[in-house]
């Protein structure tokens, strides 16, 4: 059978055959083909729920909260948003915020 000498962008030579590049990605789906420069490179195409793409990797979403701890992962709608996960003593959670107890 014929062997390849070179491959199109998005493919790499493996045992004389052109194979589609598949990037690695923790907590998501790796890029493939032309979106992936070489096999085993870390580059995410999309992320699992609770994560967002930043610098080609999937990072945990972390929200902020003025009167407690910011929500993380699935509880955090968008990274950096104002969504409380846990409230400080003297505060109670109402929807996504921590409000002072009356």
PDB file of C-alpha atoms in Angstrom:
ATOM      1  CA  UNK A   1       0.000   0.000   0.000  1.00  0.00           C
ATOM      2  CA  UNK A   2       1.083   3.582  -0.652  1.00  0.00           C
ATOM      3  CA  UNK A   3       2.708   5.537   2.161  1.00  0.00           C
ATOM      4  CA  UNK A   4       2.304   9.260   2.717  1.00  0.00           C
ATOM      5  CA  UNK A   5       5.374  11.498   2.720  1.00  0.00           C
ATOM      6  CA  UNK A   6       3.557  14.569   4.070  1.00  0.00           C
ATOM      7  CA  UNK A   7       0.106  15.507   5.368  1.00  0.00           C
ATOM      8  CA  UNK A   8      -2.318  18.399   5.011  1.00  0.00           C
ATOM      9  CA  UNK A   9      -2.646  20.865   7.920  1.00  0.00           C
ATOM     10  CA  UNK A  10      -4.564  19.287  10.795  1.00  0.00           C
ATOM     11  CA  UNK A  11      -3.094  15.851  10.116  1.00  0.00           C
ATOM     12  CA  UNK A  12       0.122  14.158  11.263  1.00  0.00           C
ATOM     13  CA  UNK A  13       2.164  11.339   9.822  1.00  0.00           C
ATOM     14  CA  UNK A  14       1.875   8.062  11.767  1.00  0.00           C
ATOM     15  CA  UNK A  15       3.334   4.845  10.340  1.00  0.00           C
ATOM     16  CA  UNK A  16       3.173   6.237   6.812  1.00  0.00           C
ATOM     17  CA  UNK A  17      -0.478   7.329   7.137  1.00  0.00           C
ATOM     18  CA  UNK A  18      -2.037  10.750   7.682  1.00  0.00           C
ATOM     19  CA  UNK A  19      -4.028  10.768  10.907  1.00  0.00           C
ATOM     20  CA  UNK A  20      -6.255  13.628  12.135  1.00  0.00           C
ATOM     21  CA  UNK A  21      -4.663  15.642  14.964  1.00  0.00           C
ATOM     22  CA  UNK A  22      -6.488  15.303  18.288  1.00  0.00           C
ATOM     23  CA  UNK A  23      -5.584  17.756  21.035  1.00  0.00           C
ATOM     24  CA  UNK A  24      -5.845  16.915  24.733  1.00  0.00           C
ATOM     25  CA  UNK A  25      -8.182  18.768  27.097  1.00  0.00           C
ATOM     26  CA  UNK A  26      -8.813  18.252  30.809  1.00  0.00           C
ATOM     27  CA  UNK A  27     -12.446  19.014  31.767  1.00  0.00           C
ATOM     28  CA  UNK A  28     -13.627  19.375  28.176  1.00  0.00           C
ATOM     29  CA  UNK A  29     -13.318  18.356  24.521  1.00  0.00           C
ATOM     30  CA  UNK A  30     -10.009  18.733  22.715  1.00  0.00           C
ATOM     31  CA  UNK A  31      -9.717  20.517  19.382  1.00  0.00           C
ATOM     32  CA  UNK A  32      -9.316  18.346  16.268  1.00  0.00           C
ATOM     33  CA  UNK A  33      -8.026  18.633  12.732  1.00  0.00           C
ATOM     34  CA  UNK A  34      -6.929  22.073  11.533  1.00  0.00           C
ATOM     35  CA  UNK A  35      -7.805  23.560  14.958  1.00  0.00           C
ATOM     36  CA  UNK A  36      -5.150  21.303  16.535  1.00  0.00           C
ATOM     37  CA  UNK A  37      -1.561  22.076  15.458  1.00  0.00           C
ATOM     38  CA  UNK A  38      -0.116  18.713  16.553  1.00  0.00           C
ATOM     39  CA  UNK A  39      -1.288  15.557  18.335  1.00  0.00           C
ATOM     40  CA  UNK A  40      -1.280  15.626  22.132  1.00  0.00           C
ATOM     41  CA  UNK A  41      -1.076  19.433  22.320  1.00  0.00           C
ATOM     42  CA  UNK A  42      -3.334  20.883  25.045  1.00  0.00           C
ATOM     43  CA  UNK A  43      -6.096  22.898  23.353  1.00  0.00           C
ATOM     44  CA  UNK A  44      -9.765  22.819  24.306  1.00  0.00           C
ATOM     45  CA  UNK A  45     -12.594  23.303  21.815  1.00  0.00           C
ATOM     46  CA  UNK A  46     -15.267  23.323  24.537  1.00  0.00           C
ATOM     47  CA  UNK A  47     -15.530  22.726  28.276  1.00  0.00           C
ATOM     48  CA  UNK A  48     -17.615  20.582  30.589  1.00  0.00           C
ATOM     49  CA  UNK A  49     -20.377  22.283  32.564  1.00  0.00           C
ATOM     50  CA  UNK A  50     -18.873  24.408  35.341  1.00  0.00           C
ATOM     51  CA  UNK A  51     -15.716  25.217  33.335  1.00  0.00           C
ATOM     52  CA  UNK A  52     -14.787  27.888  30.771  1.00  0.00           C
ATOM     53  CA  UNK A  53     -12.087  28.144  28.063  1.00  0.00           C
ATOM     54  CA  UNK A  54      -9.164  30.387  29.045  1.00  0.00           C
ATOM     55  CA  UNK A  55      -5.711  30.297  27.419  1.00  0.00           C
ATOM     56  CA  UNK A  56      -6.752  27.177  25.433  1.00  0.00           C
ATOM     57  CA  UNK A  57      -7.518  25.240  28.668  1.00  0.00           C
ATOM     58  CA  UNK A  58     -10.706  24.599  30.644  1.00  0.00           C
ATOM     59  CA  UNK A  59     -10.660  26.361  33.994  1.00  0.00           C
ATOM     60  CA  UNK A  60     -13.118  26.105  36.874  1.00  0.00           C
ATOM     61  CA  UNK A  61     -15.744  28.867  36.933  1.00  0.00           C
ATOM     62  CA  UNK A  62     -15.405  30.912  40.133  1.00  0.00           C
ATOM     63  CA  UNK A  63     -17.939  33.579  41.067  1.00  0.00           C
ATOM     64  CA  UNK A  64     -17.554  36.401  43.588  1.00  0.00           C
ATOM     65  CA  UNK A  65     -19.610  37.154  46.705  1.00  0.00           C
ATOM     66  CA  UNK A  66     -19.314  40.258  48.870  1.00  0.00           C
ATOM     67  CA  UNK A  67     -20.796  38.676  52.031  1.00  0.00           C
ATOM     68  CA  UNK A  68     -19.641  35.090  51.703  1.00  0.00           C
ATOM     69  CA  UNK A  69     -17.939  32.638  49.373  1.00  0.00           C
ATOM     70  CA  UNK A  70     -18.448  32.804  45.618  1.00  0.00           C
ATOM     71  CA  UNK A  71     -20.150  29.866  43.941  1.00  0.00           C
ATOM     72  CA  UNK A  72     -17.990  27.571  41.804  1.00  0.00           C
ATOM     73  CA  UNK A  73     -18.402  25.123  38.919  1.00  0.00           C
ATOM     74  CA  UNK A  74     -22.053  24.454  37.919  1.00  0.00           C
ATOM     75  CA  UNK A  75     -23.428  26.857  40.559  1.00  0.00           C
ATOM     76  CA  UNK A  76     -21.420  29.701  38.970  1.00  0.00           C
ATOM     77  CA  UNK A  77     -23.333  30.888  35.878  1.00  0.00           C
ATOM     78  CA  UNK A  78     -20.421  32.852  34.396  1.00  0.00           C
ATOM     79  CA  UNK A  79     -16.837  33.155  35.651  1.00  0.00           C
ATOM     80  CA  UNK A  80     -16.488  36.307  37.767  1.00  0.00           C
ATOM     81  CA  UNK A  81     -20.257  36.870  38.130  1.00  0.00           C
ATOM     82  CA  UNK A  82     -21.798  37.927  41.452  1.00  0.00           C
ATOM     83  CA  UNK A  83     -23.207  34.601  42.701  1.00  0.00           C
ATOM     84  CA  UNK A  84     -22.855  33.508  46.313  1.00  0.00           C
ATOM     85  CA  UNK A  85     -22.321  29.872  47.235  1.00  0.00           C
ATOM     86  CA  UNK A  86     -22.154  30.270  51.013  1.00  0.00           C
ATOM     87  CA  UNK A  87     -22.937  33.235  53.250  1.00  0.00           C
ATOM     88  CA  UNK A  88     -20.968  34.612  56.207  1.00  0.00           C
ATOM     89  CA  UNK A  89     -22.491  34.414  59.693  1.00  0.00           C
ATOM     90  CA  UNK A  90     -25.233  37.026  60.043  1.00  0.00           C
ATOM     91  CA  UNK A  91     -26.192  36.773  56.357  1.00  0.00           C
ATOM     92  CA  UNK A  92     -28.768  34.640  54.549  1.00  0.00           C
ATOM     93  CA  UNK A  93     -28.893  33.606  50.923  1.00  0.00           C
ATOM     94  CA  UNK A  94     -31.656  35.111  48.792  1.00  0.00           C
ATOM     95  CA  UNK A  95     -31.498  33.909  45.162  1.00  0.00           C
ATOM     96  CA  UNK A  96     -27.798  34.434  44.276  1.00  0.00           C
ATOM     97  CA  UNK A  97     -26.936  37.040  46.947  1.00  0.00           C
ATOM     98  CA  UNK A  98     -26.110  37.069  50.668  1.00  0.00           C
ATOM     99  CA  UNK A  99     -28.197  39.648  52.517  1.00  0.00           C
ATOM    100  CA  UNK A 100     -27.889  40.721  56.178  1.00  0.00           C
ATOM    101  CA  UNK A 101     -30.238  38.958  58.592  1.00  0.00           C
ATOM    102  CA  UNK A 102     -32.901  41.272  60.006  1.00  0.00           C
TER     103      UNK A 102
END
